[in-house]
XYZ file of C-alpha atoms in Angstrom:
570
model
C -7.161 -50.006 14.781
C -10.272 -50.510 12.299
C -10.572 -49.522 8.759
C -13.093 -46.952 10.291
C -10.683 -45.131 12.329
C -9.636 -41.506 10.544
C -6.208 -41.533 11.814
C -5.226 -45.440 9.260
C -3.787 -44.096 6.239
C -4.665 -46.918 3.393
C -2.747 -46.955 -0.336
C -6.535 -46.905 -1.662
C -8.610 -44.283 -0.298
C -12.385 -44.896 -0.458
C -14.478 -43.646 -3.536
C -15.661 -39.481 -3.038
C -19.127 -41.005 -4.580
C -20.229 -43.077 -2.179
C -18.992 -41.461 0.672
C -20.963 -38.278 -0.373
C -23.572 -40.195 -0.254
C -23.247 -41.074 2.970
C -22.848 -37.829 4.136
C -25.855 -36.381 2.969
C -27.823 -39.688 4.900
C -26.378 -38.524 7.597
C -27.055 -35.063 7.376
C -30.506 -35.713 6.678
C -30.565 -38.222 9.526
C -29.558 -35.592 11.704
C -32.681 -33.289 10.060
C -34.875 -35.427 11.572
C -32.828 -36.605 14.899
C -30.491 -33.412 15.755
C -29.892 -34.685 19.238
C -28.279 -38.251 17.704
C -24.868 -38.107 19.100
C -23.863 -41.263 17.438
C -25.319 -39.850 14.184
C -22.570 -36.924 14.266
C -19.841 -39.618 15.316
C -20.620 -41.648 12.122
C -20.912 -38.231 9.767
C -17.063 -36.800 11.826
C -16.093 -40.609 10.043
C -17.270 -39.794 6.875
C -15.862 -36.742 6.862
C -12.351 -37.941 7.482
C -12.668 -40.547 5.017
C -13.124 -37.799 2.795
C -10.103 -35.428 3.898
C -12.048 -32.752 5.901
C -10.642 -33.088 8.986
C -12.119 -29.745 10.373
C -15.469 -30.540 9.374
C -14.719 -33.846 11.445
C -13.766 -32.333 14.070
C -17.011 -30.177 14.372
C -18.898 -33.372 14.492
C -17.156 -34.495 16.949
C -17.175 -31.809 19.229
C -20.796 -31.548 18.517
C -20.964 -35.052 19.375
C -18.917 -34.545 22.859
C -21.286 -31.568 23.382
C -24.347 -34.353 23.228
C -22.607 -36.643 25.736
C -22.863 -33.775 28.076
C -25.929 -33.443 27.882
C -27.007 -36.788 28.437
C -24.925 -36.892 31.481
C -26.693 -34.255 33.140
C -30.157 -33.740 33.911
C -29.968 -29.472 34.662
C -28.585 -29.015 30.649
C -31.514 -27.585 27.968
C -31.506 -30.758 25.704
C -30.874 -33.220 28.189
C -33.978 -35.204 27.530
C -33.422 -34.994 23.802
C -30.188 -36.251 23.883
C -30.851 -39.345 26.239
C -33.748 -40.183 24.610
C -32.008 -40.093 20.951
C -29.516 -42.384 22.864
C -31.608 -44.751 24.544
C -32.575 -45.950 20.708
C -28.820 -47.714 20.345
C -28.259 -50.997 22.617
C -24.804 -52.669 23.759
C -25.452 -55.279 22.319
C -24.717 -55.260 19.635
C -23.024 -51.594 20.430
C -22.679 -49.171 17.913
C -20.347 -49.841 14.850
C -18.871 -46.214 15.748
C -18.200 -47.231 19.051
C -17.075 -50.990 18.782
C -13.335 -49.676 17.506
C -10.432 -50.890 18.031
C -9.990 -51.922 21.729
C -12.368 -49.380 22.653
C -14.982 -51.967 24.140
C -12.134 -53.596 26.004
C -12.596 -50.631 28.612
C -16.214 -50.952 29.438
C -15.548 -51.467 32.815
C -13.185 -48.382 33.346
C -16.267 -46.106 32.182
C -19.331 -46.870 33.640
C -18.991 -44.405 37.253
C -17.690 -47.248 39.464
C -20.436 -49.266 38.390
C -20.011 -52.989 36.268
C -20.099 -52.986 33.301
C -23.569 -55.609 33.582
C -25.064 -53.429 35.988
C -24.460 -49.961 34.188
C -27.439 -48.922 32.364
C -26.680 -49.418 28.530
C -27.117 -45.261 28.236
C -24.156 -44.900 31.041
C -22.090 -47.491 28.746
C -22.935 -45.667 25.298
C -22.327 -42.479 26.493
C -18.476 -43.118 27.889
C -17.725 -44.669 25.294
C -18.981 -41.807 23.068
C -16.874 -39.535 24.871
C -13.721 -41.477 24.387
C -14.534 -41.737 20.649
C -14.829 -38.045 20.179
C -11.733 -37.778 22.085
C -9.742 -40.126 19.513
C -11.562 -38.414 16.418
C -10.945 -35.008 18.106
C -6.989 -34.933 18.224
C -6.149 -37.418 15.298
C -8.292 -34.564 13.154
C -6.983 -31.504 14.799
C -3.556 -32.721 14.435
C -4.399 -33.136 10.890
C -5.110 -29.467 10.798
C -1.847 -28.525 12.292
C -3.634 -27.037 15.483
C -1.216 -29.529 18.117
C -2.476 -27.524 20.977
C -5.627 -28.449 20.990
C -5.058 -32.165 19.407
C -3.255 -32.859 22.333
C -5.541 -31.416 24.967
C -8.990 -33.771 23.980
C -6.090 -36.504 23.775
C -4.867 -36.005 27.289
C -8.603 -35.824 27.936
C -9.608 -39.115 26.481
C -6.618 -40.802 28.431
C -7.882 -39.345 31.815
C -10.498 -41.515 30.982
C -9.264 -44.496 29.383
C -5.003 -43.994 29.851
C -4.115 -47.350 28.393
C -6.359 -46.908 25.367
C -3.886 -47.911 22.293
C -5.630 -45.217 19.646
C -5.365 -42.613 22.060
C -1.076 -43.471 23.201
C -0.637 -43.869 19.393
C -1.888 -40.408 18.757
C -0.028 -38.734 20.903
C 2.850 -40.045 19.796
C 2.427 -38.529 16.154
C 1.466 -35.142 18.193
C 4.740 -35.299 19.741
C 6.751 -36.009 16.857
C 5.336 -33.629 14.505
C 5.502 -30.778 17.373
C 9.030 -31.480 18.400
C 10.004 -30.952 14.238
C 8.295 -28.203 14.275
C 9.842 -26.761 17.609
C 12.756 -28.039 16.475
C 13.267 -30.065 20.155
C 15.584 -33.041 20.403
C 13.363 -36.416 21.069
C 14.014 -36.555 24.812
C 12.958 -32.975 25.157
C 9.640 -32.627 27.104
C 6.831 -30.761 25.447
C 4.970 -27.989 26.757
C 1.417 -27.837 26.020
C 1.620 -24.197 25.826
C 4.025 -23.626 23.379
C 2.720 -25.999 20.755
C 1.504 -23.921 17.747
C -2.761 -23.645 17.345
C -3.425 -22.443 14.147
C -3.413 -24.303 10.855
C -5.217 -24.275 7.124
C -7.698 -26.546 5.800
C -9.507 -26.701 2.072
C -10.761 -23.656 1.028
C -13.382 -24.770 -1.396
C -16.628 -24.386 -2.528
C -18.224 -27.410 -0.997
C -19.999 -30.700 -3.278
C -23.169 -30.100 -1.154
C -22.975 -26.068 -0.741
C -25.925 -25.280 -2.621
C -26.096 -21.467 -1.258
C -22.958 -20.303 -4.127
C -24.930 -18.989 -6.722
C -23.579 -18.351 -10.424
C -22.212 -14.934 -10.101
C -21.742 -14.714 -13.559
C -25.150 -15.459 -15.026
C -27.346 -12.613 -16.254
C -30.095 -12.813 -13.115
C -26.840 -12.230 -10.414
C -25.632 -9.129 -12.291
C -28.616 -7.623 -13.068
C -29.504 -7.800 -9.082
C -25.907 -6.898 -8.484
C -26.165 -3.794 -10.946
C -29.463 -2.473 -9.144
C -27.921 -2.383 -6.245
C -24.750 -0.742 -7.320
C -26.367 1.870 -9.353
C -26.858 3.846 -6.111
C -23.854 4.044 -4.653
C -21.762 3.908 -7.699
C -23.977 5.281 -10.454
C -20.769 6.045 -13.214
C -19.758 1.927 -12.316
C -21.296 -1.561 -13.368
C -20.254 -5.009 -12.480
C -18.457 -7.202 -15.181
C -17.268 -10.385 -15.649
C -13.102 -9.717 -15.859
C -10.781 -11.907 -16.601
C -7.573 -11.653 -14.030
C -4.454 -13.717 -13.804
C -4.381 -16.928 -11.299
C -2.904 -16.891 -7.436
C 0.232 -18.683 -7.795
C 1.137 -21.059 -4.397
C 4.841 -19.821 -4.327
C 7.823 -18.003 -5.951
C 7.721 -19.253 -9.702
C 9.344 -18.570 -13.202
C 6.239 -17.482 -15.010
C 6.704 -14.035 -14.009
C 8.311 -13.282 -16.784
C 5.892 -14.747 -19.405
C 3.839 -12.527 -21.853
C 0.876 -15.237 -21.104
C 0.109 -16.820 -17.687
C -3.319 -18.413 -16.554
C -6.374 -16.838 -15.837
C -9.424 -16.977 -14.532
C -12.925 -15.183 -14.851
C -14.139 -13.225 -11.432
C -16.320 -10.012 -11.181
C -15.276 -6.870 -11.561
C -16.068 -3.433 -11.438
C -16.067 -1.087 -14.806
C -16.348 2.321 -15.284
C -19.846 3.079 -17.651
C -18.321 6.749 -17.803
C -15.145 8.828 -17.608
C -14.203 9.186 -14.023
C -11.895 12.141 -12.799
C -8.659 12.152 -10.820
C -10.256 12.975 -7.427
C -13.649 12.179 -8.377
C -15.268 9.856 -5.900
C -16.280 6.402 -7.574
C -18.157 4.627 -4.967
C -19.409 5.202 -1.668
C -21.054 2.123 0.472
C -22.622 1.467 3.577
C -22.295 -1.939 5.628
C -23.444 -3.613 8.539
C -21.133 -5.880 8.517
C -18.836 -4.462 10.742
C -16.983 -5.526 13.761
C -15.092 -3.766 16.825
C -13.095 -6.320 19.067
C -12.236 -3.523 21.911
C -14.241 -3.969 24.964
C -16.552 -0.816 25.889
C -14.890 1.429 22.756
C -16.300 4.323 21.480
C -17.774 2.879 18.316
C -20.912 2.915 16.665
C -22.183 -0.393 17.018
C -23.702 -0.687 13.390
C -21.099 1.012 10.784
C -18.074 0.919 13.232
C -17.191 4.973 12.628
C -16.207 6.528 16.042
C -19.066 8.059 18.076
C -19.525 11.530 18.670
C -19.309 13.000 21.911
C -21.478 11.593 24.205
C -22.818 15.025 25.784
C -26.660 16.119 26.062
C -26.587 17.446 22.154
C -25.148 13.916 20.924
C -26.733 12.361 18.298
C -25.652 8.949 19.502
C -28.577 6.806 20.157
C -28.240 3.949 23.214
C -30.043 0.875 22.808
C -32.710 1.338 24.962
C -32.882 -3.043 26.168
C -29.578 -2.811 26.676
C -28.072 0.701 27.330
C -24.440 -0.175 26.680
C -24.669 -0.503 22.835
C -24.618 2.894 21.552
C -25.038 3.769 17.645
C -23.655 7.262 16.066
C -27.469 8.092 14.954
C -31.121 7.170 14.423
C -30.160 6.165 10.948
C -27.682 3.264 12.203
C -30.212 2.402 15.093
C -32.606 2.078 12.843
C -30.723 -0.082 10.576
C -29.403 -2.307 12.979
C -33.025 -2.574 14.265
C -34.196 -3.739 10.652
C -30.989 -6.124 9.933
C -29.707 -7.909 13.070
C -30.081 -5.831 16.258
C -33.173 -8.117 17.966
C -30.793 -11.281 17.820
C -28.322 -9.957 19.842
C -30.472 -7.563 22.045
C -29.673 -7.869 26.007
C -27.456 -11.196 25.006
C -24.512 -10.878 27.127
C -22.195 -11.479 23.775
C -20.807 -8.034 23.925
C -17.835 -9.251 25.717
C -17.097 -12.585 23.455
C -13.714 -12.333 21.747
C -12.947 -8.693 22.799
C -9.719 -7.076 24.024
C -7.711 -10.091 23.078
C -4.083 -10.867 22.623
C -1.884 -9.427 19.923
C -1.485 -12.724 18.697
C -5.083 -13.175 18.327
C -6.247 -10.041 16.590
C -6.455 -11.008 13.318
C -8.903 -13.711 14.603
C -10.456 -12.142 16.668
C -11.633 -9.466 14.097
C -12.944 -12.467 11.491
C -15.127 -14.267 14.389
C -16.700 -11.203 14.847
C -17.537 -10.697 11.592
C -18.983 -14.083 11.495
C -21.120 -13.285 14.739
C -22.579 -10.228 13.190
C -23.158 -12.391 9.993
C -25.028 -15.168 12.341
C -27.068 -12.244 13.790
C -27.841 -10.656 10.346
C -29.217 -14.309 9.271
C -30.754 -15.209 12.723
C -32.744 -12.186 12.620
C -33.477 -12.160 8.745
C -34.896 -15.411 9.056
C -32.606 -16.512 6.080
C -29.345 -19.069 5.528
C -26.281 -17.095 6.681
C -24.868 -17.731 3.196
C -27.870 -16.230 1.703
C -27.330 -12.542 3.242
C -26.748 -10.411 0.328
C -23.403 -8.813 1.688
C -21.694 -12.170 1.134
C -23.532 -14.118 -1.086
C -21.682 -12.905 -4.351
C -18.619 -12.325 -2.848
C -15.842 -15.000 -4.244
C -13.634 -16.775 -1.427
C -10.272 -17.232 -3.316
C -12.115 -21.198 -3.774
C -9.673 -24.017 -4.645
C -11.428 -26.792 -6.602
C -12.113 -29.944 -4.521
C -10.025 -31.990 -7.546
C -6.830 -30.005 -6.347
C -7.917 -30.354 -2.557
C -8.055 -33.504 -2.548
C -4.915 -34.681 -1.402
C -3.179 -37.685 -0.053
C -1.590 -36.763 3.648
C 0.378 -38.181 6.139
C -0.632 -38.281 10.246
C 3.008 -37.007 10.834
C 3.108 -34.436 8.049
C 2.105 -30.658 7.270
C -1.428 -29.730 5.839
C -0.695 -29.398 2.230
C 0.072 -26.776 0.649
C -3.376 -26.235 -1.329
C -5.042 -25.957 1.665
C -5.219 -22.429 2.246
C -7.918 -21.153 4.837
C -6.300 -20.506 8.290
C -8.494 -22.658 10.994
C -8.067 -22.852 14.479
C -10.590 -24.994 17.280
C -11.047 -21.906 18.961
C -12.192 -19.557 16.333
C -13.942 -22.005 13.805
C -15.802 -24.015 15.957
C -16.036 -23.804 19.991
C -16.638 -20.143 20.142
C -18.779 -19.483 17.002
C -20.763 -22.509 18.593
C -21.006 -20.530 22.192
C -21.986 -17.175 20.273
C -25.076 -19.113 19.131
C -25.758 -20.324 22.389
C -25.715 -17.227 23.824
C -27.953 -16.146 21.139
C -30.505 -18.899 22.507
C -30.233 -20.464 19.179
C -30.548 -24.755 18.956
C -27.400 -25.393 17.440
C -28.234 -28.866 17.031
C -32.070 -28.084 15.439
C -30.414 -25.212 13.462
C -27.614 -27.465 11.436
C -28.453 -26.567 8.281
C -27.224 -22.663 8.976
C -25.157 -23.629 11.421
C -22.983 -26.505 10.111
C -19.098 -25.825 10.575
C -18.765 -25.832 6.943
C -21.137 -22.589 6.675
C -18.531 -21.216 9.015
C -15.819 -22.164 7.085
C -17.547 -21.046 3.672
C -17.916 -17.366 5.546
C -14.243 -17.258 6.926
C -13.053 -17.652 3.161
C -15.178 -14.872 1.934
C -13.783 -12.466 4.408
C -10.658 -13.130 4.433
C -8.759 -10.804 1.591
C -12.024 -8.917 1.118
C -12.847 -7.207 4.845
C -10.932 -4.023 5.270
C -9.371 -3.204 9.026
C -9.235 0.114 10.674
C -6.342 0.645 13.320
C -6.863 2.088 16.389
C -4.642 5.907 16.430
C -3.810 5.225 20.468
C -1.575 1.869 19.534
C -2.005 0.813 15.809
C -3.755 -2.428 16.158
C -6.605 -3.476 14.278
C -9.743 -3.008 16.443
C -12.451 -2.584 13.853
C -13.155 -4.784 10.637
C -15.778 -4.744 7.944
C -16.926 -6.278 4.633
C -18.596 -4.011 2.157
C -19.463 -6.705 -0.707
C -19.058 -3.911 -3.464
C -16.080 -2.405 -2.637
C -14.068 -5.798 -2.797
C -15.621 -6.597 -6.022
C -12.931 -3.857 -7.513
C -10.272 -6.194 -8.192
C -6.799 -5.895 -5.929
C -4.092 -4.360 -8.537
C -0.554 -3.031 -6.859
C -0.858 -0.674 -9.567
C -4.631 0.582 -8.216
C -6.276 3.464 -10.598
C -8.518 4.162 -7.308
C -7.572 4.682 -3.479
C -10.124 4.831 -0.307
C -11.142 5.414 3.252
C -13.819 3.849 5.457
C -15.257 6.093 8.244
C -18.926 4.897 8.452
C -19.475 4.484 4.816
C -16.589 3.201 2.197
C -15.275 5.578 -0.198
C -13.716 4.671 -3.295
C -12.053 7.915 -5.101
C -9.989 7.927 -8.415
C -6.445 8.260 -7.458
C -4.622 11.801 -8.754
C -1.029 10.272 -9.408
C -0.485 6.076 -9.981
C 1.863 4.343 -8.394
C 3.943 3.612 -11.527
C 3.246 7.211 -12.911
C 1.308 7.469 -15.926
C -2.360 8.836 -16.663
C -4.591 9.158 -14.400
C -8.383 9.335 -13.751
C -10.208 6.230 -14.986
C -11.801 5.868 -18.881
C -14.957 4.437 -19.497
C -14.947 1.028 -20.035
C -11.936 0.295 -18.019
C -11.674 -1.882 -14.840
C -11.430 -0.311 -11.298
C -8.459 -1.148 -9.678
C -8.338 -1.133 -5.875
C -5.595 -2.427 -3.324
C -6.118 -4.647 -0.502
C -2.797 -4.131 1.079
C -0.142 -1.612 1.586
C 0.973 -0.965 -2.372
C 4.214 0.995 -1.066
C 5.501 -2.374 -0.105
C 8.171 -4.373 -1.977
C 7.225 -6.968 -3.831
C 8.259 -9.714 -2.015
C 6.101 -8.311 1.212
C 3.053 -7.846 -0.946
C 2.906 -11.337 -1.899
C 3.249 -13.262 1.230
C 0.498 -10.829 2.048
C -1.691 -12.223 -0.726
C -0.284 -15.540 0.064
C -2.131 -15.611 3.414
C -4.826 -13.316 2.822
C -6.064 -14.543 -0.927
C -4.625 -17.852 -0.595
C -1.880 -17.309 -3.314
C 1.174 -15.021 -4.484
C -0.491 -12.079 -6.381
C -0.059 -11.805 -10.060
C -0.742 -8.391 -10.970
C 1.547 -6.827 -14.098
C 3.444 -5.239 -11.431
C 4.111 -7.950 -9.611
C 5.698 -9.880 -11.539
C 7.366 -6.997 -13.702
C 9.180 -6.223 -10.211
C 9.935 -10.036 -9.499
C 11.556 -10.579 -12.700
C 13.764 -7.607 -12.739
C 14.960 -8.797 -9.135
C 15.775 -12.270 -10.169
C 17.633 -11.047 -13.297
C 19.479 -8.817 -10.487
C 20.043 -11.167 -8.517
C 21.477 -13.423 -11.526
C 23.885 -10.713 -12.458
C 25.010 -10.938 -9.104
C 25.823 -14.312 -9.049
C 27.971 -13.692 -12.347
C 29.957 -10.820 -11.592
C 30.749 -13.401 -8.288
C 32.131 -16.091 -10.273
């Protein structure tokens, strides 16, 4: 294999400067030629050389996506794509493509053909495919999603079954999946067993230009306008809370642990026990039951659908009902006409236990796509996420040395799957009749990714009474700026709008009601939990072990239990 190749693991990795660089040539090469399949091939390169390999993955697929389209004359961008391909010659054939003993197979992939009688598009474009195959499963399998690392690498070797890259590959898919399985080495491996789901960096990206500074005086003054009408005895703050931990450590005990600075909410006046603190409205909802009884916008159950409803149907396509004129009207205003008559209504619904959880996020990310589409603004710019902080890790600490046969490391933290981060966001957009390829710049993979990391620890869930799993998700951006505490001076309940109410009794006793000038404390998770529960909660949810005062007060005292135990033993 070539230096180029993202699955050679060197002792000197390449400079991040240059290789930035090189990214954003390629991106805006891609501006300007969006149908360049070998342009997303070289950019999936980059990217690996840089340790994203989700975000080389996505160019890959994209890539794969382009080769299909060349291939056949009935797809939309067909003559885009050939002609954007006709520009490259065999000879000399692309760098991207002339890898390893890729060239070596010309003959096996030009339809039955020779390889000197094949037109040089026919040539460019098997080869193409092979290459995404290799750059598909080396990444994927770098992400810890095996499944589907080892289905584009059974792929490529339909194609090319002797390639070397492709054997070698599967190899390190085999051996990391039978540790993991725990199988003995002459144990066969079933492709449906292998695990799917893995993490990759969770980080506010060198070239993501859409995070704004939450802290400076223009975001909270916008932030503070907004807020003063749905929480007029509340302002937003800077606070200073304690850093997510990745694991069980000794600090809990320590009078002073790190922190960080994040928003917050404050009480401007005294708040009483009972007295409601906040209620907020939100569009971006989500309901992942097929046909439910849901209002479409806000996700509170409809009323009865009888000739003195209130419940307004669509009226271009009758099957998406909202509770009122109100929610019609907002969905009209916000993201309604992207969607309209789509036939995405069905994407991602009803899906497997397994797959909830998942489920529930894409579809917050497809209403989020809508919102944008129909705003006629950068997905990352819509105000319910924009300020909203995704549990980041700096790209200093996520920037770590791996190995092919190895798991993710452990600061990568966002939960990423082919499925859910890229092939079926991808479709959604489709289905919207949105260019994916002329749209990159709203619609790169690492907008996706940016999104997923912002809901994840801030949307709520609702659970459905009939069998208690979570069928309808939402993100209300001021809500989850109230701070998760176990020890929360504030409880609340979503039912079309979100309701934040000072709690009567705290969960360690003491005073309550909430002073002016002190934070609002909410909870994310179940706060009757132990401790132990609540932080492998956190863990996977805010990307670390939570370090409230109770917490750790409840962690210590166990260890020193725990030690006692151990002594009375001996």
């Amino acid at each position: 294999m070539d230096s180029s190749s993202p699955s050679v693991q060197t002792d000197k990795e390449p400079p991040r400067g240059p290789l930035l660089e090189r990214r954003q040539q390629l991106t805006e090469a891609l501006v300007d030629s969006p149908y360049d399949l070998i342009l997303y091939l070289e950019r999936a390169v980059v990217y690996s050389n840089l340790a994203y390999p989700d975000l080389a993955a996505g160019d890959a697929y994209r890539a794969l996506l382009l080769v299909d389209e060349v291939r056949d004359e009935s797809f939309e961008h067909h003559e885009q794509a050939l002609e954007a391909l006709q520009g490259y010659s065999t000879t000399p054939c692309p760098e991207i493509l002339n890898h390893g003993d890729l060239v070596l197979d010309f003959d096996r992939l030009v339809d039955g053909e020779g390889a000197d009688a094949a037109a040089p598009y026919n040539i460019l474009s098997n080869l193409a495919a092979v290459r995404c195959y290799q750059i598909l499963s080396i990444s994927l399998l770098l992400c810890g999603c095996l499944k589907s690392a080892l289905n584009f690498c059974e792929r490529g070797l339909t194609l090319v079954p002797h390639n070397k890259e492709l054997l070698e590959i599967k190899g390190y898919i085999e051996q990391v999946a039978r540790r993991r399985l725990r199988k003995q080495p002459d144990e066969p491996i079933e492709i449906n067993s292998l695990p799917d789901r893995g993490v990759v960096r969770r980080e506010v990206y060198p070239w993501n230009t859409y995070e704004p500074n939450r802290f400076a005086e223009e975001s909270l003054s916008f932030l503070n306008e907004q807020l003063s009408t749905m929480a007029p005895k509340c302002e937003v703050k800077v606070s200073t809370l304690p850093v997510l931990l990745d694991g069980e450590s000794n600090t809990d005990g320590y009078e002073i642990i790190p922190t960080c600075n994040q928003l917050g909410l404050f009480a401007k006046e005294d708040i009483a026990p009972g007295e409601p603190v906040l209620e907020e409205y939100s569009l971006l909802t989500a309901n992942n039951r097929h046909k439910e009884s849901t209002c479409d916008a806000c996700g509170t159950e409809l009323p009865p659908l009888n000739n003195n409803s209130k419940a307004v149907s669509c009226p271009e396509c009758y099957d998406t009902i909202f509770c009122d004129d109100y929610c019609f009207s907002k969905a009209q205003d916000q993201y309604h006409p992207a969607v309209c008559d789509k036939d995405v209504d069905s994407i991602a619904k009803d899906p497997e236990a397994s797959d909830i959880d998942q489920s529930l996020y894409l579809l917050l990310l497809a209403r989020l796509l809508a919102m944008a589409s129909h705003q006629e603004i950068h997905p990352l710019e819509v105000k319910e996420i924009k300020y909203i902080w995704g549990e980041f890790v700096s790209p200093e600490l996520n920037d770590v040395d791996g190995s092919i046969t190895a798991e993710p490391p452990p600061e990568w933290t966002l939960p990423f799957s082919f499925k859910y981060n890229v092939e079926i966001p991808l479709h959604i957009l489709e289905k919207m009749d949105v260019d994916i390829y002329a749209t990159l710049e709203q619609h790169d993979l690492w907008v996706f990714n940016t999104a997923y990391a912002k809901f994840r620890g801030t949307a709520s869930a609702r659970k459905n009474p009939r069998d208690g799993r979570p069928d309808v998700a939402a993100v209300h951006p001021f809500w989850c700026l109230a701070n998760h505490d176990c020890n929360p001076n504030v409880t609340w309940e979503w039912g079309g709008k979100m309701v934040l109410w000072a709690r009567e009794t705290r969960v360690l006793g003491g005073e309550a009601g909430i002073k002016a000038g002190e934070e609002i404390l909410n909870h994310y998770c179940d706060v009757d939990l132990p401790v132990q529960q609540r932080r492998e909660w956190a863990q996977g949810s805010l990307g670390g072990w939570c370090m409230c005062q109770r917490c750790r007060d409840e962690a210590a005292k166990g260890r020193m239990g725990e030690r006692r135990v151990e002594q009375d033993g001996v």
